[in-house]
Amino acid sequence: MEGTLQRPKHTAELLQDILERAKALPEQGKVADYIPALAEVNPDYTGIAVAELDGNVHIAGDAQIPFSIQSISKIFGLTLAMERMGDALWQRVRMEPSGQAFNSIMQLEWEQGIPRNPFINAGAIVVADTLVSHYSASRTALIQFVRSLANNPLIHADETVWQSEREHGSRNAALAYLMKSFNNIEADVETVLDHYFYQCSLNMSCVDVARSLAFLANRGLQPSSREIICDPRSTHRINAMLSTSGMYDQSGEFAFSVGLPAKSGVGGGLVAVVPDYGVICAWSPKLNRFGNSCRGMYMVTQLAEELGLSVYS
Ligand code: DON
């Protein structure tokens, strides 16, 4: 009988296997170039990390190379803002899927400057406004928060990407000024945008991202430091919004086929939370038409399926 039985694969072995399959897929997708500095990245990078709550981290491929986390940073900003603002935050940003592209302007006009959720650009700009208004040095507060979550003091913003975002940020500026006209931005718009672009330009590896967000899989308690980052009600809320809005206009499909709270960024990162187990982060720069990483989607989908990780099963 032995030999005919399939030995369950060790997680690291499984990751390697999935990574190789992802790299063997037919070429698809395109690196984001609407922020020119992002187009400089090697499109073939592919990595995946799984940080388990017991402290084990499994990796394959380029999981230790820092990349531009872009919209994944919206989770860090939101966590800080929820702690600072309490329920008042939900007067200024809603918790509904948008059904629009992440940088769409139309809906914001119809809905009087109140963004649909904190994971579209307009919502994250409102969140940035609350941070700028509440902290004397909001960028420092954010980077210290991220470094301590990831236990990596070397995490920093990429100056070139930050500058490139500023230079090519007309659409984000339009969103911010439109919200200002509806009195939904309190601070100086340029200062708010500067904070927003800064957090988008943070560089982190898959390992950093997976480790830093472990509290979302652990009811708010960061397993490595035993520090309470937020209460279980907040992790419930963040995970719920990640499930409905984290993958933008592909969130429904992602819930349907994977079933995990997740967030993507146009740098090609994709992070998925597995409650009571850990956090997965995959990275590969080529994006599909929704702005989600093609290989990242494939790898997380395969891993979730093979390990039976869906929260809906
Ligand atoms: O503001 C922007 O457009 C980018 N800095 C971030 C967008 C992003 O990552 C959307 N994610 N899929």
mmCIF file of C-alpha atoms and ligand atoms in Angstrom:
data_model
loop_
_atom_site.group_PDB
_atom_site.id
_atom_site.type_symbol
_atom_site.label_atom_id
_atom_site.label_comp_id
_atom_site.label_asym_id
_atom_site.label_seq_id
_atom_site.Cartn_x
_atom_site.Cartn_y
_atom_site.Cartn_z
ATOM 1 C CA MET A 1 0.000 0.000 0.000
ATOM 2 C CA GLU A 2 2.795 2.370 0.859
ATOM 3 C CA GLY A 3 3.894 4.278 -2.177
ATOM 4 C CA THR A 4 0.344 4.495 -3.481
ATOM 5 C CA LEU A 5 -0.556 6.829 -0.607
ATOM 6 C CA GLN A 6 -0.048 10.556 -1.158
ATOM 7 C CA ARG A 7 1.940 11.951 1.777
ATOM 8 C CA PRO A 8 0.425 15.284 2.882
ATOM 9 C CA LYS A 9 2.932 17.915 1.838
ATOM 10 C CA HIS A 10 4.769 19.996 4.385
ATOM 11 C CA THR A 11 3.717 23.656 4.049
ATOM 12 C CA ALA A 12 7.143 24.816 2.782
ATOM 13 C CA GLU A 13 7.188 22.048 0.166
ATOM 14 C CA LEU A 14 3.648 22.897 -0.863
ATOM 15 C CA LEU A 15 4.554 26.596 -1.224
ATOM 16 C CA GLN A 16 7.505 25.732 -3.445
ATOM 17 C CA ASP A 17 5.306 23.523 -5.576
ATOM 18 C CA ILE A 18 2.623 26.208 -5.946
ATOM 19 C CA LEU A 19 5.266 28.851 -6.731
ATOM 20 C CA GLU A 20 6.717 26.737 -9.514
ATOM 21 C CA ARG A 21 3.280 26.114 -10.975
ATOM 22 C CA ALA A 22 2.570 29.870 -10.862
ATOM 23 C CA LYS A 23 5.795 30.608 -12.725
ATOM 24 C CA ALA A 24 4.929 28.022 -15.362
ATOM 25 C CA LEU A 25 1.545 29.636 -16.151
ATOM 26 C CA PRO A 26 1.203 31.303 -19.553
ATOM 27 C CA GLU A 27 2.412 34.930 -19.419
ATOM 28 C CA GLN A 28 -0.416 37.208 -18.351
ATOM 29 C CA GLY A 29 -1.000 40.618 -16.851
ATOM 30 C CA LYS A 30 0.898 43.871 -16.874
ATOM 31 C CA VAL A 31 3.019 45.733 -14.334
ATOM 32 C CA ALA A 32 1.312 48.936 -13.059
ATOM 33 C CA ASP A 33 2.758 51.930 -14.879
ATOM 34 C CA TYR A 34 0.361 54.738 -13.977
ATOM 35 C CA ILE A 35 2.851 55.457 -11.169
ATOM 36 C CA PRO A 36 6.013 55.420 -13.359
ATOM 37 C CA ALA A 37 8.397 54.326 -10.575
ATOM 38 C CA LEU A 38 6.382 51.119 -10.124
ATOM 39 C CA ALA A 39 7.097 50.130 -13.735
ATOM 40 C CA GLU A 40 10.809 49.819 -12.898
ATOM 41 C CA VAL A 41 10.358 46.561 -10.979
ATOM 42 C CA ASN A 42 11.452 43.201 -12.414
ATOM 43 C CA PRO A 43 8.118 41.694 -13.540
ATOM 44 C CA ASP A 44 9.279 38.138 -12.909
ATOM 45 C CA TYR A 45 9.649 38.415 -9.143
ATOM 46 C CA THR A 46 7.433 35.848 -7.463
ATOM 47 C CA GLY A 47 7.301 35.041 -3.777
ATOM 48 C CA ILE A 48 5.012 33.753 -1.075
ATOM 49 C CA ALA A 49 5.185 33.604 2.725
ATOM 50 C CA VAL A 50 2.916 32.120 5.353
ATOM 51 C CA ALA A 51 3.277 33.383 8.921
ATOM 52 C CA GLU A 52 1.563 31.030 11.331
ATOM 53 C CA LEU A 53 0.318 32.198 14.713
ATOM 54 C CA ASP A 54 2.762 29.914 16.530
ATOM 55 C CA GLY A 55 5.643 31.932 15.035
ATOM 56 C CA ASN A 56 6.574 29.570 12.187
ATOM 57 C CA VAL A 57 7.133 31.311 8.860
ATOM 58 C CA HIS A 58 7.240 29.318 5.612
ATOM 59 C CA ILE A 59 8.535 30.875 2.416
ATOM 60 C CA ALA A 60 9.145 30.195 -1.252
ATOM 61 C CA GLY A 61 10.723 32.285 -4.024
ATOM 62 C CA ASP A 62 11.302 36.020 -3.558
ATOM 63 C CA ALA A 63 9.497 36.223 -0.210
ATOM 64 C CA GLN A 64 12.256 38.210 1.483
ATOM 65 C CA ILE A 65 12.673 40.908 -1.156
ATOM 66 C CA PRO A 66 10.972 44.204 -0.209
ATOM 67 C CA PHE A 67 8.368 45.478 -2.687
ATOM 68 C CA SER A 68 6.025 48.471 -2.863
ATOM 69 C CA ILE A 69 3.053 47.455 -0.711
ATOM 70 C CA GLN A 70 0.790 50.195 -2.147
ATOM 71 C CA SER A 71 -2.836 49.600 -1.120
ATOM 72 C CA ILE A 72 -1.955 46.901 1.395
ATOM 73 C CA SER A 73 -0.878 49.890 3.514
ATOM 74 C CA LYS A 74 -4.557 50.872 3.745
ATOM 75 C CA ILE A 75 -4.910 48.164 6.411
ATOM 76 C CA PHE A 76 -2.243 49.767 8.625
ATOM 77 C CA GLY A 77 -3.711 53.254 8.271
ATOM 78 C CA LEU A 78 -7.206 51.967 8.975
ATOM 79 C CA THR A 79 -6.159 50.018 12.080
ATOM 80 C CA LEU A 80 -4.533 53.129 13.557
ATOM 81 C CA ALA A 81 -7.496 55.339 12.635
ATOM 82 C CA MET A 82 -10.038 52.913 14.127
ATOM 83 C CA GLU A 83 -8.156 52.963 17.411
ATOM 84 C CA ARG A 84 -7.912 56.762 17.370
ATOM 85 C CA MET A 85 -11.383 57.672 16.105
ATOM 86 C CA GLY A 86 -13.661 54.950 17.444
ATOM 87 C CA ASP A 87 -17.124 54.810 15.882
ATOM 88 C CA ALA A 88 -16.931 58.456 14.728
ATOM 89 C CA LEU A 89 -14.873 57.195 11.763
ATOM 90 C CA TRP A 90 -17.964 55.545 10.276
ATOM 91 C CA GLN A 91 -19.670 58.929 9.859
ATOM 92 C CA ARG A 92 -16.998 59.780 7.301
ATOM 93 C CA VAL A 93 -16.443 56.526 5.415
ATOM 94 C CA ARG A 94 -18.833 53.636 4.877
ATOM 95 C CA MET A 95 -18.314 49.864 4.880
ATOM 96 C CA GLU A 96 -19.982 48.888 1.608
ATOM 97 C CA PRO A 97 -18.428 47.399 -1.521
ATOM 98 C CA SER A 98 -18.073 50.053 -4.197
ATOM 99 C CA GLY A 99 -18.587 48.037 -7.374
ATOM 100 C CA GLN A 100 -16.254 50.573 -9.033
ATOM 101 C CA ALA A 101 -12.541 50.794 -9.774
ATOM 102 C CA PHE A 102 -10.360 51.662 -6.767
ATOM 103 C CA ASN A 103 -9.758 55.211 -7.992
ATOM 104 C CA SER A 104 -13.202 55.973 -9.411
ATOM 105 C CA ILE A 105 -14.563 59.495 -8.908
ATOM 106 C CA MET A 106 -18.191 59.223 -10.111
ATOM 107 C CA GLN A 107 -19.668 57.492 -7.071
ATOM 108 C CA LEU A 108 -18.050 60.011 -4.728
ATOM 109 C CA GLU A 109 -19.932 62.873 -6.350
ATOM 110 C CA TRP A 110 -23.272 61.041 -6.217
ATOM 111 C CA GLU A 111 -22.721 60.119 -2.591
ATOM 112 C CA GLN A 112 -21.775 63.593 -1.317
ATOM 113 C CA GLY A 113 -18.111 62.937 -0.669
ATOM 114 C CA ILE A 114 -18.566 59.929 1.642
ATOM 115 C CA PRO A 115 -16.456 57.062 0.260
ATOM 116 C CA ARG A 116 -17.942 53.574 0.087
ATOM 117 C CA ASN A 117 -15.189 51.928 2.156
ATOM 118 C CA PRO A 118 -11.669 52.499 3.559
ATOM 119 C CA PHE A 119 -9.992 50.299 0.915
ATOM 120 C CA ILE A 120 -10.778 52.371 -2.154
ATOM 121 C CA ASN A 121 -8.461 55.359 -2.621
ATOM 122 C CA ALA A 122 -11.049 57.943 -1.504
ATOM 123 C CA GLY A 123 -11.696 55.999 1.704
ATOM 124 C CA ALA A 124 -8.000 55.664 2.463
ATOM 125 C CA ILE A 125 -7.553 59.409 1.883
ATOM 126 C CA VAL A 126 -10.256 60.113 4.507
ATOM 127 C CA VAL A 127 -8.436 57.720 6.851
ATOM 128 C CA ALA A 128 -5.176 59.582 6.117
ATOM 129 C CA ASP A 129 -6.964 62.839 6.975
ATOM 130 C CA THR A 130 -7.954 61.486 10.403
ATOM 131 C CA LEU A 131 -4.327 60.451 11.048
ATOM 132 C CA VAL A 132 -2.923 63.812 9.924
ATOM 133 C CA SER A 133 -5.483 65.545 12.149
ATOM 134 C CA HIS A 134 -4.860 63.361 15.213
ATOM 135 C CA TYR A 135 -1.083 62.964 15.203
ATOM 136 C CA SER A 136 1.453 65.771 15.265
ATOM 137 C CA ALA A 137 3.676 63.566 13.061
ATOM 138 C CA SER A 138 1.353 61.111 11.322
ATOM 139 C CA ARG A 139 3.972 59.609 8.999
ATOM 140 C CA THR A 140 6.259 58.846 11.924
ATOM 141 C CA ALA A 141 3.348 57.327 13.860
ATOM 142 C CA LEU A 142 2.517 55.107 10.903
ATOM 143 C CA ILE A 143 6.035 53.876 10.183
ATOM 144 C CA GLN A 144 6.682 53.166 13.860
ATOM 145 C CA PHE A 145 3.445 51.199 14.023
ATOM 146 C CA VAL A 146 4.359 49.143 10.940
ATOM 147 C CA ARG A 147 7.952 48.513 12.070
ATOM 148 C CA SER A 148 6.821 47.331 15.466
ATOM 149 C CA LEU A 149 4.111 45.064 13.986
ATOM 150 C CA ALA A 150 6.619 43.467 11.607
ATOM 151 C CA ASN A 151 9.425 43.546 14.185
ATOM 152 C CA ASN A 152 11.636 45.033 11.496
ATOM 153 C CA PRO A 153 13.181 48.460 12.145
ATOM 154 C CA LEU A 154 14.508 48.611 8.566
ATOM 155 C CA ILE A 155 11.096 49.054 6.916
ATOM 156 C CA HIS A 156 10.983 52.414 5.133
ATOM 157 C CA ALA A 157 9.196 54.348 2.407
ATOM 158 C CA ASP A 158 10.750 54.245 -1.062
ATOM 159 C CA GLU A 159 11.606 57.885 -1.817
ATOM 160 C CA THR A 160 11.449 57.383 -5.597
ATOM 161 C CA VAL A 161 7.995 55.797 -5.484
ATOM 162 C CA TRP A 162 6.771 58.421 -2.994
ATOM 163 C CA GLN A 163 7.951 61.208 -5.312
ATOM 164 C CA SER A 164 6.505 59.473 -8.374
ATOM 165 C CA GLU A 165 3.118 59.146 -6.629
ATOM 166 C CA ARG A 166 3.180 62.862 -5.820
ATOM 167 C CA GLU A 167 4.031 63.761 -9.410
ATOM 168 C CA HIS A 168 1.390 61.515 -10.935
ATOM 169 C CA GLY A 169 -1.287 61.806 -8.248
ATOM 170 C CA SER A 170 -3.788 64.049 -10.036
ATOM 171 C CA ARG A 171 -6.631 61.580 -9.676
ATOM 172 C CA ASN A 172 -6.035 61.143 -5.952
ATOM 173 C CA ALA A 173 -5.807 64.928 -5.622
ATOM 174 C CA ALA A 174 -9.141 65.211 -7.459
ATOM 175 C CA LEU A 175 -10.723 62.738 -5.013
ATOM 176 C CA ALA A 176 -9.311 64.627 -2.030
ATOM 177 C CA TYR A 177 -10.397 68.082 -3.242
ATOM 178 C CA LEU A 178 -13.867 66.755 -4.104
ATOM 179 C CA MET A 179 -14.188 65.395 -0.553
ATOM 180 C CA LYS A 180 -12.898 68.703 0.847
ATOM 181 C CA SER A 181 -15.702 70.457 -1.029
ATOM 182 C CA PHE A 182 -18.150 68.214 0.869
ATOM 183 C CA ASN A 183 -16.352 69.008 4.172
ATOM 184 C CA ASN A 184 -15.120 65.426 4.490
ATOM 185 C CA ILE A 185 -11.426 66.402 4.626
ATOM 186 C CA GLU A 186 -10.442 68.464 7.666
ATOM 187 C CA ALA A 187 -6.710 69.018 7.262
ATOM 188 C CA ASP A 188 -4.787 70.680 4.450
ATOM 189 C CA VAL A 189 -5.346 68.561 1.308
ATOM 190 C CA GLU A 190 -1.688 68.524 0.237
ATOM 191 C CA THR A 191 -0.612 67.341 3.713
ATOM 192 C CA VAL A 192 -3.216 64.571 3.627
ATOM 193 C CA LEU A 193 -2.100 63.458 0.163
ATOM 194 C CA ASP A 194 1.509 63.484 1.278
ATOM 195 C CA HIS A 195 0.653 61.092 4.116
ATOM 196 C CA TYR A 196 -1.409 58.901 1.791
ATOM 197 C CA PHE A 197 1.369 58.680 -0.830
ATOM 198 C CA TYR A 198 3.930 58.009 1.893
ATOM 199 C CA GLN A 199 2.058 55.007 3.255
ATOM 200 C CA CYS A 200 1.476 53.631 -0.252
ATOM 201 C CA SER A 201 5.221 53.823 -0.934
ATOM 202 C CA LEU A 202 6.268 51.626 2.000
ATOM 203 C CA ASN A 203 8.563 48.779 1.010
ATOM 204 C CA MET A 204 8.042 45.453 2.747
ATOM 205 C CA SER A 205 8.718 41.816 1.928
ATOM 206 C CA CYS A 206 6.095 39.055 1.920
ATOM 207 C CA VAL A 207 7.535 37.920 5.267
ATOM 208 C CA ASP A 208 7.198 41.442 6.737
ATOM 209 C CA VAL A 209 3.612 41.805 5.529
ATOM 210 C CA ALA A 210 2.506 38.346 6.700
ATOM 211 C CA ARG A 211 4.114 38.774 10.132
ATOM 212 C CA SER A 212 2.869 42.301 10.651
ATOM 213 C CA LEU A 213 -0.795 41.445 10.089
ATOM 214 C CA ALA A 214 -0.897 38.330 12.280
ATOM 215 C CA PHE A 215 -3.067 40.196 14.813
ATOM 216 C CA LEU A 216 -5.909 40.110 12.269
ATOM 217 C CA ALA A 217 -5.920 36.316 12.478
ATOM 218 C CA ASN A 218 -5.670 36.383 16.277
ATOM 219 C CA ARG A 219 -8.503 38.648 17.513
ATOM 220 C CA GLY A 220 -6.254 41.691 17.790
ATOM 221 C CA LEU A 221 -3.401 40.170 19.799
ATOM 222 C CA GLN A 222 -0.027 40.255 17.999
ATOM 223 C CA PRO A 223 1.347 36.756 18.670
ATOM 224 C CA SER A 224 5.057 37.634 18.455
ATOM 225 C CA SER A 225 4.986 40.515 20.966
ATOM 226 C CA ARG A 226 1.831 39.546 22.945
ATOM 227 C CA GLU A 227 0.746 43.159 22.422
ATOM 228 C CA ILE A 228 -2.961 43.998 22.018
ATOM 229 C CA ILE A 229 -3.156 45.933 18.734
ATOM 230 C CA CYS A 230 -6.926 46.326 18.689
ATOM 231 C CA ASP A 231 -9.995 44.650 20.148
ATOM 232 C CA PRO A 232 -11.701 41.591 18.611
ATOM 233 C CA ARG A 233 -14.571 43.773 17.388
ATOM 234 C CA SER A 234 -12.081 45.761 15.292
ATOM 235 C CA THR A 235 -10.467 42.665 13.755
ATOM 236 C CA HIS A 236 -13.940 41.354 12.986
ATOM 237 C CA ARG A 237 -14.764 44.621 11.221
ATOM 238 C CA ILE A 238 -11.476 44.880 9.311
ATOM 239 C CA ASN A 239 -11.689 41.259 8.169
ATOM 240 C CA ALA A 240 -15.329 41.736 7.138
ATOM 241 C CA MET A 241 -14.454 44.767 4.992
ATOM 242 C CA LEU A 242 -11.422 42.963 3.549
ATOM 243 C CA SER A 243 -13.768 40.151 2.506
ATOM 244 C CA THR A 244 -16.232 42.455 0.805
ATOM 245 C CA SER A 245 -13.894 45.166 -0.565
ATOM 246 C CA GLY A 246 -10.222 44.214 -0.235
ATOM 247 C CA MET A 247 -9.859 42.848 -3.756
ATOM 248 C CA TYR A 248 -11.770 45.744 -5.302
ATOM 249 C CA ASP A 249 -14.093 44.806 -8.109
ATOM 250 C CA GLN A 250 -12.927 41.214 -7.898
ATOM 251 C CA SER A 251 -13.855 40.817 -4.194
ATOM 252 C CA GLY A 252 -16.962 38.770 -4.960
ATOM 253 C CA GLU A 253 -15.046 36.373 -7.182
ATOM 254 C CA PHE A 254 -12.264 36.084 -4.594
ATOM 255 C CA ALA A 255 -14.794 35.260 -1.838
ATOM 256 C CA PHE A 256 -16.452 32.772 -4.178
ATOM 257 C CA SER A 257 -13.272 30.942 -5.127
ATOM 258 C CA VAL A 258 -10.974 31.461 -2.091
ATOM 259 C CA GLY A 259 -13.058 32.609 0.863
ATOM 260 C CA LEU A 260 -10.542 34.629 2.873
ATOM 261 C CA PRO A 261 -10.351 38.296 3.915
ATOM 262 C CA ALA A 262 -7.684 39.722 1.586
ATOM 263 C CA LYS A 263 -6.090 42.885 0.257
ATOM 264 C CA SER A 264 -4.160 43.583 -2.897
ATOM 265 C CA GLY A 265 -1.880 46.425 -3.958
ATOM 266 C CA VAL A 266 -0.798 47.631 -7.395
ATOM 267 C CA GLY A 267 2.798 46.723 -6.502
ATOM 268 C CA GLY A 268 1.635 43.115 -6.979
ATOM 269 C CA GLY A 269 1.261 42.181 -3.307
ATOM 270 C CA LEU A 270 -1.706 40.177 -2.026
ATOM 271 C CA VAL A 271 -2.266 39.433 1.656
ATOM 272 C CA ALA A 272 -4.899 37.017 2.971
ATOM 273 C CA VAL A 273 -5.933 36.493 6.591
ATOM 274 C CA VAL A 274 -6.731 32.996 7.840
ATOM 275 C CA PRO A 275 -8.381 33.408 11.250
ATOM 276 C CA ASP A 276 -6.841 31.230 13.976
ATOM 277 C CA TYR A 277 -4.129 30.014 11.593
ATOM 278 C CA GLY A 278 -2.019 32.882 10.248
ATOM 279 C CA VAL A 279 -1.464 35.241 7.332
ATOM 280 C CA ILE A 280 -0.424 34.544 3.731
ATOM 281 C CA CYS A 281 1.346 37.134 1.587
ATOM 282 C CA ALA A 282 2.074 36.538 -2.091
ATOM 283 C CA TRP A 283 3.831 38.922 -4.470
ATOM 284 C CA SER A 284 4.348 39.118 -8.192
ATOM 285 C CA PRO A 285 4.154 42.464 -10.041
ATOM 286 C CA LYS A 286 2.041 41.641 -13.092
ATOM 287 C CA LEU A 287 -1.578 42.661 -12.536
ATOM 288 C CA ASN A 288 -4.900 41.669 -14.040
ATOM 289 C CA ARG A 289 -7.437 44.253 -15.210
ATOM 290 C CA PHE A 290 -8.787 44.740 -11.662
ATOM 291 C CA GLY A 291 -5.344 45.691 -10.326
ATOM 292 C CA ASN A 292 -4.763 42.343 -8.576
ATOM 293 C CA SER A 293 -1.585 40.271 -9.026
ATOM 294 C CA CYS A 294 -2.106 37.425 -11.525
ATOM 295 C CA ARG A 295 0.383 35.014 -9.969
ATOM 296 C CA GLY A 296 -0.522 36.227 -6.473
ATOM 297 C CA MET A 297 -4.173 35.336 -7.069
ATOM 298 C CA TYR A 298 -3.166 31.947 -8.411
ATOM 299 C CA MET A 299 -0.850 31.127 -5.495
ATOM 300 C CA VAL A 300 -3.244 32.179 -2.738
ATOM 301 C CA THR A 301 -6.132 30.384 -4.445
ATOM 302 C CA GLN A 302 -4.137 27.166 -4.747
ATOM 303 C CA LEU A 303 -2.847 27.298 -1.179
ATOM 304 C CA ALA A 304 -6.286 28.006 0.284
ATOM 305 C CA GLU A 305 -7.761 25.155 -1.696
ATOM 306 C CA GLU A 306 -5.044 22.619 -0.869
ATOM 307 C CA LEU A 307 -5.040 23.457 2.845
ATOM 308 C CA GLY A 308 -8.837 23.935 3.050
ATOM 309 C CA LEU A 309 -8.540 27.453 4.488
ATOM 310 C CA SER A 310 -11.832 29.097 3.456
ATOM 311 C CA VAL A 311 -13.711 30.857 6.252
ATOM 312 C CA TYR A 312 -16.991 29.925 4.556
ATOM 313 C CA SER A 313 -16.614 26.131 4.546
HETATM 314 O O1 DON B 1 -3.114 55.719 -4.998
HETATM 315 C C1 DON B 1 -2.872 54.827 -5.795
HETATM 316 O O2 DON B 1 -3.461 54.712 -6.866
HETATM 317 C C2 DON B 1 -1.811 53.829 -5.413
HETATM 318 N N1 DON B 1 -0.820 54.460 -4.586
HETATM 319 C C3 DON B 1 -2.387 52.663 -4.656
HETATM 320 C C4 DON B 1 -3.462 51.936 -5.422
HETATM 321 C C5 DON B 1 -3.546 50.485 -5.149
HETATM 322 O O3 DON B 1 -2.626 49.819 -4.736
HETATM 323 C C6 DON B 1 -4.812 49.866 -5.543
HETATM 324 N N2 DON B 1 -4.688 48.454 -5.412
HETATM 325 N N3 DON B 1 -5.012 47.565 -6.050
#
